[in-house]
């Protein structure tokens, strides 16, 4: 991973691959912390988290940085693998790769490609729906009078009936306006919590989606198993005093983080009501 297929400087390539990889590890931790609310919190808190992640300027900037990092990390890794194979088109007569390196380290490009496919499908099923689907539901509750109401960002409520009879209308997918005055009276929450639960609990494809998600987390675990420690070595953190600690932390990270991600759809599909 020392020579770049995108950057001319091998040294720049070495650092950027490591830095983007470690940045994406930080992203995984933050994303996991938010997603665990699907298990340990309620719909309102999760939708508040989703709103914050899609509207806060700093978070949005970090999101763009994440997209760029994913693309750079994936595309450059694939091109580099192709470049390395072209540099040695004829395999050695006596080759025993398993004796010299771990399976994950020899298949990082394959693992990375599978993860990229998962990311794309994941974004189509959730991110794209939240941002572009005109049928994206707004969060609702049933009040003390058994009347369904939309939940507003300011803590208030608007009865569904107001929209049904034309007393209020919804514009820009989330904004509520008084039909008589034309004034904005509130803004609702996109119900990402609802579409997530409906996706994994769907009677037709929910189980398949859950299984594929878990498999994707196994792939991520293998990718991190080698990639985490390798990133530190690329940055020059290769000291006998710390190598064991870095490798140990990396292996722990590569198991716990994907495992916790995998637990979420399993809980939703099999245990959540």
CSV table of C-alpha atoms in Angstrom, one decimal, residues 47-188:
chain,number,residue,atom,x,y,z
A,47,UNK,CA,-35.2,11.3,15.2
A,48,UNK,CA,-33.7,14.2,17.1
A,49,UNK,CA,-30.3,12.7,16.5
A,50,UNK,CA,-31.1,12.2,12.8
A,51,UNK,CA,-32.2,15.8,12.5
A,52,UNK,CA,-29.0,17.1,14.2
A,53,UNK,CA,-26.8,14.9,12.0
A,54,UNK,CA,-28.5,16.3,8.8
A,55,UNK,CA,-28.8,20.0,9.8
A,56,UNK,CA,-25.8,21.0,12.0
A,57,UNK,CA,-23.2,22.8,9.8
A,58,UNK,CA,-20.2,21.2,11.5
A,59,UNK,CA,-21.7,17.7,11.2
A,60,UNK,CA,-22.6,18.3,7.6
A,61,UNK,CA,-19.0,19.3,6.8
A,62,UNK,CA,-17.8,16.2,8.5
A,63,UNK,CA,-20.3,14.2,6.5
A,64,UNK,CA,-18.9,15.5,3.2
A,65,UNK,CA,-15.4,14.7,4.5
A,66,UNK,CA,-16.6,11.2,5.3
A,67,UNK,CA,-18.0,10.7,1.7
A,68,UNK,CA,-14.7,11.9,0.2
A,69,UNK,CA,-12.7,9.6,2.5
A,70,UNK,CA,-14.8,6.6,1.6
A,71,UNK,CA,-14.4,7.2,-2.1
A,72,UNK,CA,-10.7,7.9,-1.9
A,73,UNK,CA,-10.0,5.0,0.4
A,74,UNK,CA,-12.0,2.6,-1.8
A,75,UNK,CA,-11.1,3.7,-5.3
A,76,UNK,CA,-7.4,4.2,-4.5
A,77,UNK,CA,-7.2,0.8,-2.8
A,78,UNK,CA,-8.8,-1.0,-5.8
A,79,UNK,CA,-6.6,0.8,-8.3
A,80,UNK,CA,-3.5,0.1,-6.2
A,81,UNK,CA,-4.3,-3.6,-6.1
A,82,UNK,CA,-4.6,-3.6,-9.9
A,83,UNK,CA,-1.3,-1.7,-10.1
A,84,UNK,CA,0.5,-4.2,-7.8
A,85,UNK,CA,-0.7,-7.2,-9.8
A,86,UNK,CA,0.4,-5.6,-13.1
A,87,UNK,CA,3.8,-5.1,-11.5
A,88,UNK,CA,4.0,-8.9,-10.8
A,89,UNK,CA,1.9,-10.6,-13.5
A,90,UNK,CA,3.6,-14.0,-13.1
A,91,UNK,CA,3.1,-15.7,-9.7
A,92,UNK,CA,6.1,-17.3,-8.1
A,93,UNK,CA,6.4,-21.1,-8.7
A,94,UNK,CA,6.6,-21.8,-5.1
A,95,UNK,CA,4.0,-19.6,-3.4
A,96,UNK,CA,2.6,-20.1,0.0
A,97,UNK,CA,0.9,-16.8,1.0
A,98,UNK,CA,-0.8,-18.1,4.1
A,99,UNK,CA,2.6,-18.7,5.6
A,100,UNK,CA,3.6,-15.1,5.2
A,101,UNK,CA,0.5,-13.1,5.8
A,102,UNK,CA,-3.0,-13.3,7.2
A,103,UNK,CA,-6.0,-14.0,4.9
A,104,UNK,CA,-7.5,-10.5,5.6
A,105,UNK,CA,-4.3,-8.7,4.6
A,106,UNK,CA,-4.2,-10.6,1.3
A,107,UNK,CA,-7.8,-9.8,0.5
A,108,UNK,CA,-8.2,-6.2,1.6
A,109,UNK,CA,-9.3,-5.0,-1.8
A,110,UNK,CA,-12.0,-7.7,-2.0
A,111,UNK,CA,-13.2,-6.9,1.5
A,112,UNK,CA,-13.1,-3.2,0.8
A,113,UNK,CA,-15.2,-3.7,-2.4
A,114,UNK,CA,-17.8,-5.7,-0.5
A,115,UNK,CA,-18.0,-2.9,2.1
A,116,UNK,CA,-18.4,-0.3,-0.6
A,117,UNK,CA,-21.3,-2.2,-2.1
A,118,UNK,CA,-22.9,-2.4,1.4
A,119,UNK,CA,-22.4,1.3,2.0
A,120,UNK,CA,-24.1,2.2,-1.4
A,121,UNK,CA,-27.1,-0.1,-0.7
A,122,UNK,CA,-27.3,1.1,2.9
A,123,UNK,CA,-27.4,4.7,1.7
A,124,UNK,CA,-30.1,3.9,-0.9
A,125,UNK,CA,-32.3,2.3,1.7
A,126,UNK,CA,-32.0,4.9,4.4
A,127,UNK,CA,-30.0,8.1,3.6
A,128,UNK,CA,-31.6,8.6,0.2
A,129,UNK,CA,-35.1,7.8,1.5
A,130,UNK,CA,-34.7,10.4,4.3
A,131,UNK,CA,-33.3,13.1,2.0
A,132,UNK,CA,-35.3,12.6,-1.2
A,133,UNK,CA,-38.4,10.4,-0.8
A,134,UNK,CA,-41.5,12.5,-0.9
A,135,UNK,CA,-43.4,9.8,1.1
A,136,UNK,CA,-41.0,10.0,4.0
A,137,UNK,CA,-43.2,9.8,7.1
A,138,UNK,CA,-43.3,12.4,9.8
A,139,UNK,CA,-43.1,11.3,13.4
A,140,UNK,CA,-46.5,11.0,15.1
A,141,UNK,CA,-47.9,10.2,18.5
A,142,UNK,CA,-51.3,9.5,19.9
A,143,UNK,CA,-52.3,12.1,22.5
A,144,UNK,CA,-54.3,11.6,25.7
A,145,UNK,CA,-57.5,11.9,23.7
A,146,UNK,CA,-56.5,9.1,21.4
A,147,UNK,CA,-56.0,11.6,18.6
A,148,UNK,CA,-53.0,11.1,16.3
A,149,UNK,CA,-50.7,14.1,16.2
A,150,UNK,CA,-47.5,15.2,14.4
A,151,UNK,CA,-44.6,15.8,16.7
A,152,UNK,CA,-43.0,19.3,16.2
A,153,UNK,CA,-39.3,20.1,16.7
A,154,UNK,CA,-40.3,22.8,19.3
A,155,UNK,CA,-42.0,20.3,21.4
A,156,UNK,CA,-45.6,21.0,20.3
A,157,UNK,CA,-48.1,18.9,18.3
A,158,UNK,CA,-50.4,19.3,15.4
A,159,UNK,CA,-53.4,16.9,15.1
A,160,UNK,CA,-53.5,14.9,11.9
A,161,UNK,CA,-57.1,16.1,11.5
A,162,UNK,CA,-55.9,19.7,11.0
A,163,UNK,CA,-54.1,18.6,7.8
A,164,UNK,CA,-56.9,16.3,6.7
A,165,UNK,CA,-59.6,19.0,6.9
A,166,UNK,CA,-57.3,21.7,5.4
A,167,UNK,CA,-56.8,23.8,8.5
A,168,UNK,CA,-53.0,23.2,8.2
A,169,UNK,CA,-50.8,22.1,5.3
A,170,UNK,CA,-47.4,20.5,4.9
A,171,UNK,CA,-44.8,22.1,2.7
A,172,UNK,CA,-41.2,21.2,2.0
A,173,UNK,CA,-41.9,17.8,3.4
A,174,UNK,CA,-41.5,18.8,7.1
A,175,UNK,CA,-42.9,22.3,7.5
A,176,UNK,CA,-46.5,23.0,8.8
A,177,UNK,CA,-48.3,26.2,7.7
A,178,UNK,CA,-51.6,27.7,8.8
A,179,UNK,CA,-53.9,27.5,5.7
A,180,UNK,CA,-55.7,30.8,6.5
A,181,UNK,CA,-52.7,33.0,7.3
A,182,UNK,CA,-50.0,31.2,5.3
A,183,UNK,CA,-47.7,31.5,8.4
A,184,UNK,CA,-45.4,28.7,9.4
A,185,UNK,CA,-46.5,27.2,12.6
A,186,UNK,CA,-44.0,24.4,13.1
A,187,UNK,CA,-41.7,21.8,11.7
A,188,UNK,CA,-41.9,18.1,12.1
